Every structure is written in C-alpha cells, then in structure tokens.
Short mmCIF file of N, CA, C and O in Angstrom, two decimals:
data_model
loop_
_atom_site.label_atom_id
_atom_site.label_comp_id
_atom_site.label_asym_id
_atom_site.label_seq_id
_atom_site.Cartn_x
_atom_site.Cartn_y
_atom_site.Cartn_z
N UNK A 1290 69.89 38.27 23.86
CA UNK A 1290 70.92 38.90 24.81
C UNK A 1290 71.67 39.75 24.16
O UNK A 1290 72.13 39.45 23.35
N UNK A 1291 71.69 40.89 24.73
CA UNK A 1291 72.37 42.23 24.32
C UNK A 1291 74.15 41.83 24.63
O UNK A 1291 74.44 41.31 25.76
N UNK A 1292 74.99 42.02 23.85
CA UNK A 1292 76.17 41.92 24.10
C UNK A 1292 77.25 43.54 24.52
O UNK A 1292 76.81 44.28 23.69
N UNK A 1293 77.58 43.15 25.68
CA UNK A 1293 78.18 44.26 26.06
C UNK A 1293 79.50 44.51 25.16
O UNK A 1293 80.54 43.86 24.57
N UNK A 1294 79.79 46.31 24.92
CA UNK A 1294 80.85 46.28 24.12
C UNK A 1294 82.13 46.16 24.87
O UNK A 1294 82.35 46.88 26.33
N UNK A 1295 83.30 45.75 24.54
CA UNK A 1295 84.42 46.02 25.39
C UNK A 1295 85.07 47.27 25.40
O UNK A 1295 85.48 48.06 24.51
N UNK A 1296 85.47 48.17 26.43
CA UNK A 1296 86.01 48.97 26.53
C UNK A 1296 87.51 48.70 26.55
O UNK A 1296 88.15 47.91 26.58
N UNK A 1297 88.38 49.97 25.78
CA UNK A 1297 89.58 49.81 25.62
C UNK A 1297 90.47 49.44 27.09
O UNK A 1297 90.40 49.76 27.90
N UNK A 1298 91.59 49.19 26.40
CA UNK A 1298 92.35 48.77 28.06
C UNK A 1298 92.71 50.29 28.91
O UNK A 1298 93.07 51.16 28.42
N UNK A 1299 93.11 49.49 30.04
CA UNK A 1299 92.96 50.98 30.89
C UNK A 1299 94.26 51.50 31.18
O UNK A 1299 94.62 52.53 31.66
N UNK A 1300 94.96 50.56 30.49
CA UNK A 1300 96.88 50.63 30.91
C UNK A 1300 97.55 51.75 29.44
O UNK A 1300 98.17 52.57 29.73
N UNK A 1301 96.89 51.10 28.18
CA UNK A 1301 97.47 52.10 26.87
C UNK A 1301 96.66 52.24 25.91
O UNK A 1301 96.94 53.14 25.13
N UNK A 1302 95.21 51.88 26.21
CA UNK A 1302 94.11 52.60 25.47
C UNK A 1302 93.77 51.81 24.14
O UNK A 1302 92.93 51.92 23.41
N UNK A 1303 94.63 50.58 24.17
CA UNK A 1303 94.53 49.86 23.02
C UNK A 1303 93.35 49.05 22.77
O UNK A 1303 92.54 48.75 23.95
N UNK A 1304 92.84 48.41 21.98
CA UNK A 1304 91.87 47.57 21.99
C UNK A 1304 91.75 46.14 22.81
O UNK A 1304 92.87 45.17 22.59
N UNK A 1305 90.67 45.54 23.05
CA UNK A 1305 90.71 44.48 23.77
C UNK A 1305 89.92 43.73 22.99
O UNK A 1305 89.01 43.85 22.42
N UNK A 1306 90.28 42.44 23.15
CA UNK A 1306 89.57 41.24 22.84
C UNK A 1306 89.42 40.14 23.72
O UNK A 1306 90.44 40.03 25.06
N UNK A 1307 88.40 39.06 23.55
CA UNK A 1307 88.20 37.97 24.27
C UNK A 1307 89.17 36.85 23.78
O UNK A 1307 89.45 36.71 22.63
N UNK A 1308 89.72 36.52 24.84
CA UNK A 1308 90.75 35.15 24.46
C UNK A 1308 90.39 33.81 25.50
O UNK A 1308 90.23 33.69 26.35
N UNK A 1309 90.04 32.73 24.44
CA UNK A 1309 89.39 31.43 24.83
C UNK A 1309 90.79 30.53 25.18
O UNK A 1309 91.19 30.36 23.83
N UNK A 1310 91.01 30.18 26.24
CA UNK A 1310 92.15 29.39 26.53
C UNK A 1310 92.03 27.73 26.51
O UNK A 1310 90.96 27.44 26.71
N UNK A 1311 92.47 27.35 25.38
CA UNK A 1311 92.44 26.05 25.24
C UNK A 1311 93.54 24.91 25.65
O UNK A 1311 93.17 24.01 25.69
N UNK A 1312 94.70 25.30 26.04
CA UNK A 1312 95.60 24.53 26.76
C UNK A 1312 96.10 24.62 27.89
O UNK A 1312 96.01 26.04 28.29
N UNK A 1313 96.62 23.92 28.42
CA UNK A 1313 97.43 24.16 30.20
C UNK A 1313 96.70 23.98 31.00
O UNK A 1313 95.48 23.66 31.01
N UNK A 1314 97.30 24.88 32.30
CA UNK A 1314 96.60 24.60 33.37
C UNK A 1314 95.04 25.68 33.50
O UNK A 1314 94.37 25.31 34.18
N UNK A 1315 94.91 26.58 32.73
CA UNK A 1315 93.94 27.37 32.34
C UNK A 1315 92.70 26.70 31.10
O UNK A 1315 91.86 27.80 31.09
N UNK A 1316 92.96 25.92 30.80
CA UNK A 1316 92.18 25.21 29.72
C UNK A 1316 90.46 25.42 30.06
O UNK A 1316 90.46 24.91 31.00
N UNK A 1317 90.06 25.87 28.77
CA UNK A 1317 88.59 26.03 29.30
C UNK A 1317 88.31 27.40 29.82
O UNK A 1317 87.04 27.70 30.03
N UNK A 1318 88.89 28.23 29.84
CA UNK A 1318 88.76 29.65 31.00
C UNK A 1318 88.86 30.38 29.69
O UNK A 1318 89.49 30.05 28.49
N UNK A 1319 88.36 31.93 29.85
CA UNK A 1319 88.38 32.87 29.18
C UNK A 1319 88.90 33.81 29.62
O UNK A 1319 89.00 34.23 31.10
N UNK A 1320 89.71 35.26 29.23
CA UNK A 1320 89.92 36.39 29.48
C UNK A 1320 89.91 37.51 28.67
O UNK A 1320 89.86 37.13 27.39
N UNK A 1321 90.06 38.22 28.98
CA UNK A 1321 89.73 40.08 28.14
C UNK A 1321 91.22 40.43 28.29
O UNK A 1321 92.12 40.37 28.96
N UNK A 1322 91.69 40.56 27.01
CA UNK A 1322 93.36 40.48 27.00
C UNK A 1322 93.29 42.05 25.71
O UNK A 1322 92.86 42.13 24.72
N UNK A 1323 94.41 42.82 26.18
CA UNK A 1323 94.89 44.21 25.02
C UNK A 1323 95.44 43.30 24.05
O UNK A 1323 96.42 42.62 24.25
N UNK A 1324 95.25 43.89 22.95
CA UNK A 1324 95.89 43.50 21.67
C UNK A 1324 97.22 44.15 21.44
O UNK A 1324 97.90 43.70 20.79
N UNK A 1325 97.28 45.44 22.31
CA UNK A 1325 98.74 46.07 22.25
C UNK A 1325 99.72 45.55 23.24
O UNK A 1325 100.70 45.30 22.91
N UNK A 1326 99.48 46.23 24.34
CA UNK A 1326 100.25 45.63 25.60
C UNK A 1326 99.95 44.45 26.24
O UNK A 1326 100.74 44.21 27.17
N UNK A 1327 99.01 43.50 25.96
CA UNK A 1327 99.06 42.22 26.31
C UNK A 1327 98.47 42.33 27.70
O UNK A 1327 98.54 41.13 28.24
N UNK A 1328 98.07 42.99 28.30
CA UNK A 1328 97.36 43.21 29.96
C UNK A 1328 96.23 42.45 29.94
O UNK A 1328 95.46 42.37 28.49
N UNK A 1329 95.59 41.61 30.87
CA UNK A 1329 94.63 41.02 30.75
C UNK A 1329 93.87 40.95 32.06
O UNK A 1329 94.14 41.34 33.14
N UNK A 1330 92.69 40.50 32.30
CA UNK A 1330 92.01 40.47 33.18
C UNK A 1330 91.79 39.30 33.72
O UNK A 1330 92.74 38.10 33.39
N UNK A 1331 91.18 38.86 34.76
CA UNK A 1331 91.34 37.51 35.35
C UNK A 1331 90.74 36.39 34.20
O UNK A 1331 89.86 36.82 33.66
N UNK A 1332 90.97 35.14 34.58
CA UNK A 1332 90.83 34.11 34.06
C UNK A 1332 89.35 33.96 34.45
O UNK A 1332 89.42 33.31 36.02
N UNK A 1333 88.52 33.52 33.81
CA UNK A 1333 87.04 33.20 34.25
C UNK A 1333 86.58 31.57 33.79
O UNK A 1333 87.07 31.33 32.82
N UNK A 1334 85.89 31.03 34.60
CA UNK A 1334 85.57 29.68 34.07
C UNK A 1334 83.74 29.68 34.40
O UNK A 1334 83.62 30.25 35.03
N UNK A 1335 83.37 28.49 33.89
CA UNK A 1335 81.99 28.46 34.14
C UNK A 1335 81.14 29.40 33.02
O UNK A 1335 81.24 29.56 32.07
N UNK A 1336 79.92 30.16 33.90
CA UNK A 1336 79.01 30.78 33.10
C UNK A 1336 79.53 31.89 32.86
O UNK A 1336 78.96 32.56 31.46
N UNK A 1337 80.27 32.48 33.38
CA UNK A 1337 81.03 33.71 32.53
C UNK A 1337 80.17 35.10 32.66
O UNK A 1337 80.23 35.86 31.77
N UNK A 1338 78.97 35.46 33.38
CA UNK A 1338 77.82 36.17 33.22
C UNK A 1338 78.68 37.48 33.36
O UNK A 1338 78.16 38.36 33.22
N UNK A 1339 79.92 37.72 34.46
CA UNK A 1339 80.32 38.86 34.35
C UNK A 1339 81.68 39.20 33.96
O UNK A 1339 82.26 40.07 34.05
N UNK A 1340 81.64 38.45 32.91
CA UNK A 1340 83.34 38.47 32.42
C UNK A 1340 83.42 39.74 31.80
O UNK A 1340 84.39 40.42 31.83
N UNK A 1341 82.55 40.49 30.55
CA UNK A 1341 82.81 41.90 29.90
C UNK A 1341 82.65 43.01 31.05
O UNK A 1341 83.48 43.81 31.28
N UNK A 1342 81.58 42.73 31.79
CA UNK A 1342 81.23 43.70 32.79
C UNK A 1342 82.61 44.17 33.92
O UNK A 1342 83.12 45.19 34.39
N UNK A 1343 83.19 42.79 34.34
CA UNK A 1343 84.37 43.01 35.04
C UNK A 1343 85.40 43.56 34.35
O UNK A 1343 86.43 44.40 34.85
N UNK A 1344 86.05 43.57 32.91
CA UNK A 1344 86.73 44.05 32.50
C UNK A 1344 86.57 45.60 32.56
O UNK A 1344 87.33 46.68 32.38
N UNK A 1345 85.23 45.79 32.17
CA UNK A 1345 84.95 47.22 31.86
C UNK A 1345 84.77 47.96 33.26
O UNK A 1345 84.58 49.47 33.06
N UNK A 1346 84.74 47.41 34.34
CA UNK A 1346 84.56 48.20 35.70
C UNK A 1346 85.92 48.66 35.79
O UNK A 1346 86.63 48.06 36.98
N UNK A 1347 86.48 49.92 35.58
CA UNK A 1347 87.54 50.04 35.91
C UNK A 1347 87.83 51.61 35.45
O UNK A 1347 86.88 52.29 34.52
N UNK A 1348 88.52 52.38 36.16
CA UNK A 1348 89.02 53.75 35.64
C UNK A 1348 89.07 53.87 33.87
O UNK A 1348 89.88 53.13 33.74
N UNK A 1349 88.52 54.71 33.32
CA UNK A 1349 88.70 54.86 32.09
C UNK A 1349 90.28 55.29 31.83
O UNK A 1349 90.73 56.23 32.34
N UNK A 1350 90.74 55.19 30.99
CA UNK A 1350 92.15 55.55 30.45
C UNK A 1350 91.93 56.77 29.78
O UNK A 1350 91.00 57.32 29.59
N UNK A 1351 92.95 57.43 29.71
CA UNK A 1351 92.99 59.02 28.90
C UNK A 1351 92.82 58.85 27.83
O UNK A 1351 92.25 59.97 27.11
N UNK A 1352 92.75 57.64 26.71
CA UNK A 1352 92.32 57.32 25.70
C UNK A 1352 90.93 57.35 25.23
O UNK A 1352 90.45 57.21 24.27
N UNK A 1353 89.95 56.96 26.19
CA UNK A 1353 88.64 56.30 26.32
C UNK A 1353 87.89 57.77 25.34
O UNK A 1353 86.98 57.24 24.89
N UNK A 1354 88.19 58.86 25.62
CA UNK A 1354 87.35 59.93 25.00
C UNK A 1354 87.87 60.23 23.63
O UNK A 1354 87.11 61.04 22.95
N UNK A 1355 88.79 59.66 22.87
CA UNK A 1355 89.28 59.74 21.55
C UNK A 1355 87.98 59.35 20.50
O UNK A 1355 87.80 58.33 20.82
#
C-alpha cells in the first residue's frame, strides 16, 4: 500500500502530522494537525481510508510552492 504525503497546513504552511487520540470522548480517533498553528482536520474513526486525502483536498497555501 502506498502512503500519501501530507500537504502543509492550508492556513500557515506549517508541517502537518497524524495525531492518534487515546483519551477523552474522541479516544480511538485520529486527525491530521498542524505542528505550528494547531489547525486540524476532522477526527476520523474506523477504517480511515480517506484520512490523508481529506486533509490534502483543499486549496494550496501560499507556501506550498516553496
């Protein structure tokens, strides 16, 4: 299976990372979060087959071309 690369944050251009949630009401879910401004995508549960493509499916930030 090929792994999709995460695009930078659409708000600040920062690096994005996967966050697996272990505690609280969203335990067992995962989201993509910016390491700089902390913007995040929806919390996903289950198979998460569209997980990365949902984060990547948005307008490019001004820094994407750098």
